[in-house]
mmCIF file of C-alpha atoms in Angstrom:
data_model
loop_
_atom_site.group_PDB
_atom_site.id
_atom_site.type_symbol
_atom_site.label_atom_id
_atom_site.label_comp_id
_atom_site.label_asym_id
_atom_site.label_seq_id
_atom_site.Cartn_x
_atom_site.Cartn_y
_atom_site.Cartn_z
ATOM 1 C CA UNK C 9 0.111 -0.079 0.020
ATOM 2 C CA UNK C 10 1.460 3.629 -0.583
ATOM 3 C CA UNK C 11 0.832 6.090 2.278
ATOM 4 C CA UNK C 12 0.223 9.942 1.986
ATOM 5 C CA UNK C 13 2.066 11.761 4.821
ATOM 6 C CA UNK C 14 2.063 15.730 5.204
ATOM 7 C CA UNK C 15 4.978 17.145 6.742
ATOM 8 C CA UNK C 16 5.032 20.479 8.358
ATOM 9 C CA UNK C 17 7.559 22.521 9.790
ATOM 10 C CA UNK C 18 7.204 23.845 13.103
ATOM 11 C CA UNK C 19 7.223 27.164 14.320
ATOM 12 C CA UNK C 20 9.407 29.400 11.502
ATOM 13 C CA UNK C 21 6.822 31.833 10.734
ATOM 14 C CA UNK C 22 5.337 30.766 8.021
ATOM 15 C CA UNK C 23 3.994 27.608 6.716
ATOM 16 C CA UNK C 24 6.188 25.226 4.927
ATOM 17 C CA UNK C 25 4.749 21.868 4.090
ATOM 18 C CA UNK C 26 5.335 18.900 2.037
ATOM 19 C CA UNK C 27 2.527 16.000 0.808
ATOM 20 C CA UNK C 28 4.925 12.826 -0.056
ATOM 21 C CA UNK C 29 3.616 9.394 -1.254
ATOM 22 C CA UNK C 30 5.861 6.301 0.205
ATOM 23 C CA UNK C 31 5.313 2.999 -0.106
ATOM 24 C CA UNK C 32 4.539 1.448 3.039
ATOM 25 C CA UNK C 33 7.449 -1.355 3.448
ATOM 26 C CA UNK C 34 10.223 1.601 3.379
ATOM 27 C CA UNK C 35 11.763 1.847 6.177
ATOM 28 C CA UNK C 36 12.411 4.594 8.539
ATOM 29 C CA UNK C 37 16.121 5.387 7.446
ATOM 30 C CA UNK C 38 14.508 5.505 3.704
ATOM 31 C CA UNK C 39 12.009 7.892 5.604
ATOM 32 C CA UNK C 40 14.667 10.219 6.641
ATOM 33 C CA UNK C 41 16.333 10.421 3.299
ATOM 34 C CA UNK C 42 12.993 11.492 2.029
ATOM 35 C CA UNK C 43 12.483 14.293 4.510
ATOM 36 C CA UNK C 44 16.100 15.278 3.595
ATOM 37 C CA UNK C 45 15.053 15.399 -0.125
ATOM 38 C CA UNK C 46 12.028 17.317 0.668
ATOM 39 C CA UNK C 47 13.445 20.128 2.823
ATOM 40 C CA UNK C 48 16.449 20.447 0.650
ATOM 41 C CA UNK C 49 18.877 19.364 3.887
ATOM 42 C CA UNK C 50 22.009 17.453 3.135
ATOM 43 C CA UNK C 51 21.651 15.076 6.162
ATOM 44 C CA UNK C 52 25.042 16.569 8.040
ATOM 45 C CA UNK C 53 22.604 16.905 11.304
ATOM 46 C CA UNK C 54 21.812 13.996 13.619
ATOM 47 C CA UNK C 55 17.877 13.305 13.340
ATOM 48 C CA UNK C 56 15.210 11.528 15.271
ATOM 49 C CA UNK C 57 11.811 10.267 15.124
ATOM 50 C CA UNK C 58 9.145 10.310 17.750
ATOM 51 C CA UNK C 59 5.995 8.379 16.972
ATOM 52 C CA UNK C 60 2.748 9.551 19.230
ATOM 53 C CA UNK C 61 -0.058 7.859 17.411
ATOM 54 C CA UNK C 62 -0.215 4.672 16.276
ATOM 55 C CA UNK C 63 -3.006 2.442 15.167
ATOM 56 C CA UNK C 64 -5.602 5.767 15.958
ATOM 57 C CA UNK C 65 -4.816 5.760 19.488
ATOM 58 C CA UNK C 66 -2.397 8.177 21.815
ATOM 59 C CA UNK C 67 0.866 5.837 22.542
ATOM 60 C CA UNK C 68 3.751 7.101 24.925
ATOM 61 C CA UNK C 69 6.366 8.210 22.619
ATOM 62 C CA UNK C 70 8.145 5.871 20.739
ATOM 63 C CA UNK C 71 11.594 6.916 19.563
ATOM 64 C CA UNK C 72 13.584 5.658 16.558
ATOM 65 C CA UNK C 73 16.891 7.607 15.818
ATOM 66 C CA UNK C 74 20.206 6.562 14.100
ATOM 67 C CA UNK C 75 23.432 5.754 16.143
ATOM 68 C CA UNK C 76 25.211 8.984 15.680
ATOM 69 C CA UNK C 77 29.298 8.992 15.352
ATOM 70 C CA UNK C 78 29.361 10.316 18.887
ATOM 71 C CA UNK C 79 28.411 6.732 20.289
ATOM 72 C CA UNK C 80 29.956 5.075 17.845
ATOM 73 C CA UNK C 81 33.475 6.312 18.869
ATOM 74 C CA UNK C 82 32.345 6.335 22.891
ATOM 75 C CA UNK C 83 31.602 2.488 21.968
ATOM 76 C CA UNK C 84 34.976 2.070 20.377
ATOM 77 C CA UNK C 85 37.242 3.908 22.876
ATOM 78 C CA UNK C 86 35.602 1.364 25.996
ATOM 79 C CA UNK C 87 36.215 -1.537 24.275
ATOM 80 C CA UNK C 88 32.233 -2.092 23.704
ATOM 81 C CA UNK C 89 32.205 -1.652 20.018
ATOM 82 C CA UNK C 90 35.142 -4.341 19.829
ATOM 83 C CA UNK C 91 33.650 -6.858 22.690
ATOM 84 C CA UNK C 92 30.165 -7.018 20.429
ATOM 85 C CA UNK C 93 32.067 -8.602 17.391
ATOM 86 C CA UNK C 94 34.457 -11.126 19.602
ATOM 87 C CA UNK C 95 33.861 -15.144 20.016
ATOM 88 C CA UNK C 96 33.718 -14.060 23.592
ATOM 89 C CA UNK C 97 30.268 -12.101 22.757
ATOM 90 C CA UNK C 98 28.551 -15.135 21.741
ATOM 91 C CA UNK C 99 26.798 -15.993 25.098
ATOM 92 C CA UNK C 100 23.649 -15.174 26.691
ATOM 93 C CA UNK C 101 24.730 -11.427 27.008
ATOM 94 C CA UNK C 102 25.288 -11.489 23.607
ATOM 95 C CA UNK C 103 21.936 -9.231 22.506
ATOM 96 C CA UNK C 104 22.305 -7.038 25.234
ATOM 97 C CA UNK C 105 25.786 -6.221 23.753
ATOM 98 C CA UNK C 106 24.463 -5.888 20.531
ATOM 99 C CA UNK C 107 21.783 -3.479 21.015
ATOM 100 C CA UNK C 108 24.314 -1.165 22.771
ATOM 101 C CA UNK C 109 26.742 -1.176 19.472
ATOM 102 C CA UNK C 110 23.439 -0.869 17.022
ATOM 103 C CA UNK C 111 19.847 0.779 17.029
ATOM 104 C CA UNK C 112 18.019 -0.883 14.342
ATOM 105 C CA UNK C 113 15.002 0.602 14.884
ATOM 106 C CA UNK C 114 15.688 3.045 11.780
ATOM 107 C CA UNK C 115 15.564 0.197 9.004
ATOM 108 C CA UNK C 116 12.052 -1.014 10.520
ATOM 109 C CA UNK C 117 9.315 -0.507 7.879
ATOM 110 C CA UNK C 118 7.082 3.145 8.538
ATOM 111 C CA UNK C 119 4.243 0.425 8.656
ATOM 112 C CA UNK C 120 5.397 -0.827 11.218
ATOM 113 C CA UNK C 121 4.178 2.452 13.336
ATOM 114 C CA UNK C 122 2.003 4.248 10.851
ATOM 115 C CA UNK C 123 -1.145 1.893 10.628
ATOM 116 C CA UNK C 124 -4.486 4.214 10.565
ATOM 117 C CA UNK C 125 -4.949 7.542 9.000
ATOM 118 C CA UNK C 126 -4.223 10.212 11.585
ATOM 119 C CA UNK C 127 -1.138 8.527 12.853
ATOM 120 C CA UNK C 128 1.503 10.936 13.885
ATOM 121 C CA UNK C 129 5.331 11.493 14.519
ATOM 122 C CA UNK C 130 7.708 14.758 14.975
ATOM 123 C CA UNK C 131 10.886 14.609 13.195
ATOM 124 C CA UNK C 132 13.302 16.619 14.858
ATOM 125 C CA UNK C 133 16.560 17.782 13.234
ATOM 126 C CA UNK C 134 18.897 18.798 15.410
ATOM 127 C CA UNK C 135 20.562 21.682 13.176
ATOM 128 C CA UNK C 136 21.692 24.922 15.554
ATOM 129 C CA UNK C 137 17.733 26.380 15.136
ATOM 130 C CA UNK C 138 16.682 22.427 16.032
ATOM 131 C CA UNK C 139 13.888 21.899 13.484
ATOM 132 C CA UNK C 140 10.716 20.006 13.923
ATOM 133 C CA UNK C 141 8.556 18.205 11.592
ATOM 134 C CA UNK C 142 4.898 17.102 12.288
ATOM 135 C CA UNK C 143 4.383 14.149 10.191
ATOM 136 C CA UNK C 144 0.529 13.003 10.106
ATOM 137 C CA UNK C 145 -0.562 10.205 7.900
ATOM 138 C CA UNK C 146 -3.182 11.367 5.647
ATOM 139 C CA UNK C 147 -4.781 8.737 3.273
ATOM 140 C CA UNK C 148 -3.776 5.101 2.723
ATOM 141 C CA UNK C 149 -4.045 4.168 -1.229
ATOM 142 C CA UNK C 150 -3.035 1.967 -3.462
ATOM 143 C CA UNK C 151 -0.027 1.743 -5.735
ATOM 144 C CA UNK C 152 -0.636 3.106 -9.118
ATOM 145 C CA UNK C 153 0.969 1.051 -11.905
ATOM 146 C CA UNK C 154 2.106 4.092 -13.821
ATOM 147 C CA UNK C 155 3.849 5.640 -10.828
ATOM 148 C CA UNK C 156 7.318 6.102 -9.248
ATOM 149 C CA UNK C 157 7.165 6.197 -5.213
ATOM 150 C CA UNK C 158 8.425 8.190 -3.427
ATOM 151 C CA UNK C 159 6.220 10.956 -5.327
ATOM 152 C CA UNK C 160 5.827 14.631 -3.769
ATOM 153 C CA UNK C 161 2.090 15.557 -4.538
ATOM 154 C CA UNK C 162 1.852 19.106 -3.090
ATOM 155 C CA UNK C 163 4.291 22.032 -1.468
ATOM 156 C CA UNK C 164 4.305 25.516 -0.052
ATOM 157 C CA UNK C 165 7.149 27.669 0.631
ATOM 158 C CA UNK C 166 10.870 27.478 0.646
ATOM 159 C CA UNK C 167 12.271 25.410 3.533
ATOM 160 C CA UNK C 168 14.700 27.564 6.041
ATOM 161 C CA UNK C 169 18.563 26.308 5.035
ATOM 162 C CA UNK C 170 19.910 24.014 7.648
ATOM 163 C CA UNK C 171 22.738 26.081 8.506
ATOM 164 C CA UNK C 172 20.984 28.848 9.576
ATOM 165 C CA UNK C 173 19.631 29.276 13.470
ATOM 166 C CA UNK C 174 16.512 30.397 14.774
ATOM 167 C CA UNK C 175 17.085 34.185 14.593
ATOM 168 C CA UNK C 176 18.348 33.922 10.818
ATOM 169 C CA UNK C 177 15.172 31.662 9.969
ATOM 170 C CA UNK C 178 13.041 34.018 11.551
ATOM 171 C CA UNK C 179 15.022 37.539 10.176
ATOM 172 C CA UNK C 180 14.892 35.569 6.167
ATOM 173 C CA UNK C 181 11.132 34.005 6.462
ATOM 174 C CA UNK C 182 9.979 36.187 3.813
ATOM 175 C CA UNK C 183 12.292 35.040 1.162
ATOM 176 C CA UNK C 184 11.399 31.653 1.793
ATOM 177 C CA UNK C 185 7.980 32.603 0.577
ATOM 178 C CA UNK C 186 7.352 31.019 -2.751
ATOM 179 C CA UNK C 187 4.056 30.970 -5.355
ATOM 180 C CA UNK C 188 5.604 28.821 -7.904
ATOM 181 C CA UNK C 189 3.972 25.505 -5.975
ATOM 182 C CA UNK C 190 3.840 23.259 -9.605
ATOM 183 C CA UNK C 191 7.991 24.383 -9.963
ATOM 184 C CA UNK C 192 9.102 23.699 -5.967
ATOM 185 C CA UNK C 193 6.788 19.708 -6.354
ATOM 186 C CA UNK C 194 8.715 19.708 -10.129
ATOM 187 C CA UNK C 195 11.788 20.301 -8.561
ATOM 188 C CA UNK C 196 11.078 18.244 -5.052
ATOM 189 C CA UNK C 197 10.722 15.224 -7.752
ATOM 190 C CA UNK C 198 13.411 15.561 -9.381
ATOM 191 C CA UNK C 199 15.681 15.609 -6.221
ATOM 192 C CA UNK C 200 13.327 11.997 -4.990
ATOM 193 C CA UNK C 201 14.207 10.386 -8.542
ATOM 194 C CA UNK C 202 17.999 10.828 -7.739
ATOM 195 C CA UNK C 203 17.585 8.752 -4.386
ATOM 196 C CA UNK C 204 16.842 5.792 -5.685
ATOM 197 C CA UNK C 205 20.099 3.946 -6.740
ATOM 198 C CA UNK C 206 21.689 5.531 -2.978
ATOM 199 C CA UNK C 207 18.986 4.146 -1.703
ATOM 200 C CA UNK C 208 19.129 0.818 -2.952
ATOM 201 C CA UNK C 209 23.001 0.663 -2.427
ATOM 202 C CA UNK C 210 22.484 1.554 1.127
ATOM 203 C CA UNK C 211 19.882 -1.601 1.316
ATOM 204 C CA UNK C 212 22.630 -3.812 -0.617
ATOM 205 C CA UNK C 213 25.432 -2.997 1.669
ATOM 206 C CA UNK C 214 23.933 -3.329 4.678
ATOM 207 C CA UNK C 215 22.590 -6.940 3.387
ATOM 208 C CA UNK C 216 26.242 -7.709 2.286
ATOM 209 C CA UNK C 217 27.734 -6.561 5.303
ATOM 210 C CA UNK C 218 25.695 -8.260 7.659
ATOM 211 C CA UNK C 219 25.773 -11.326 5.582
ATOM 212 C CA UNK C 220 29.684 -10.782 5.739
ATOM 213 C CA UNK C 221 30.268 -10.849 9.576
ATOM 214 C CA UNK C 222 27.497 -12.548 10.518
ATOM 215 C CA UNK C 223 25.232 -15.431 11.022
ATOM 216 C CA UNK C 224 21.816 -14.685 12.078
ATOM 217 C CA UNK C 225 20.875 -18.107 14.021
ATOM 218 C CA UNK C 226 24.388 -17.071 15.834
ATOM 219 C CA UNK C 227 23.079 -13.168 16.395
ATOM 220 C CA UNK C 228 19.315 -13.359 17.330
ATOM 221 C CA UNK C 229 17.056 -15.849 19.330
ATOM 222 C CA UNK C 230 14.135 -14.520 17.179
ATOM 223 C CA UNK C 231 15.760 -12.971 13.723
ATOM 224 C CA UNK C 232 13.450 -10.030 12.641
ATOM 225 C CA UNK C 233 11.803 -10.703 9.628
ATOM 226 C CA UNK C 234 11.103 -7.565 7.325
ATOM 227 C CA UNK C 235 9.108 -9.743 4.698
ATOM 228 C CA UNK C 236 6.914 -10.520 7.654
ATOM 229 C CA UNK C 237 6.671 -7.595 9.528
ATOM 230 C CA UNK C 238 3.538 -5.511 7.991
ATOM 231 C CA UNK C 239 4.723 -6.560 4.487
ATOM 232 C CA UNK C 240 1.299 -5.170 3.189
ATOM 233 C CA UNK C 241 0.897 -2.701 5.917
#
């Protein structure tokens, strides 16, 4: 199934939003890549998803985030990173060591949390301005045979530059106003179209890297099966 989301930037003085259609089996890692393209950013800062409504009900916030380079470096310095891959780590405590070394939530499909129309999340991009985007699942539709996804279906105004602080953004907000919505949507879809090869490569590399070092049966008591986890959403 295809999910349509409305993504709205908060608290920048003017309305800035994007509508995007994506496959429900895409991962949160993929979704982050789409968001960066939608708002013309480059992923140089850390980000986080916070799920607040799932299955049509309010839920305690579920945090989905990438493991930062600082965390990797800290693990490496403490020896935990190396320990996680040593032969000694293959014991009853290994699963805990592995979870401490990596956060795999970002590779779960978005359909594992976004289930019903109205489900919501907040995406935080940790720039100097700490930009927040409200994400709402607005529609669930069947895929169109002649369509390519992800697909931007609507947009309003330009996004602030990721290097600007809050004061800069508010001072420059008038420059973000754009009346050429069709041209903006076309430009965004051009950027999204360029992501295909990179996302495919990332997924293939992750699978290759995993197969090179590990056997699933050695690592997981119950291996995560992406095909069986909401594959039809």
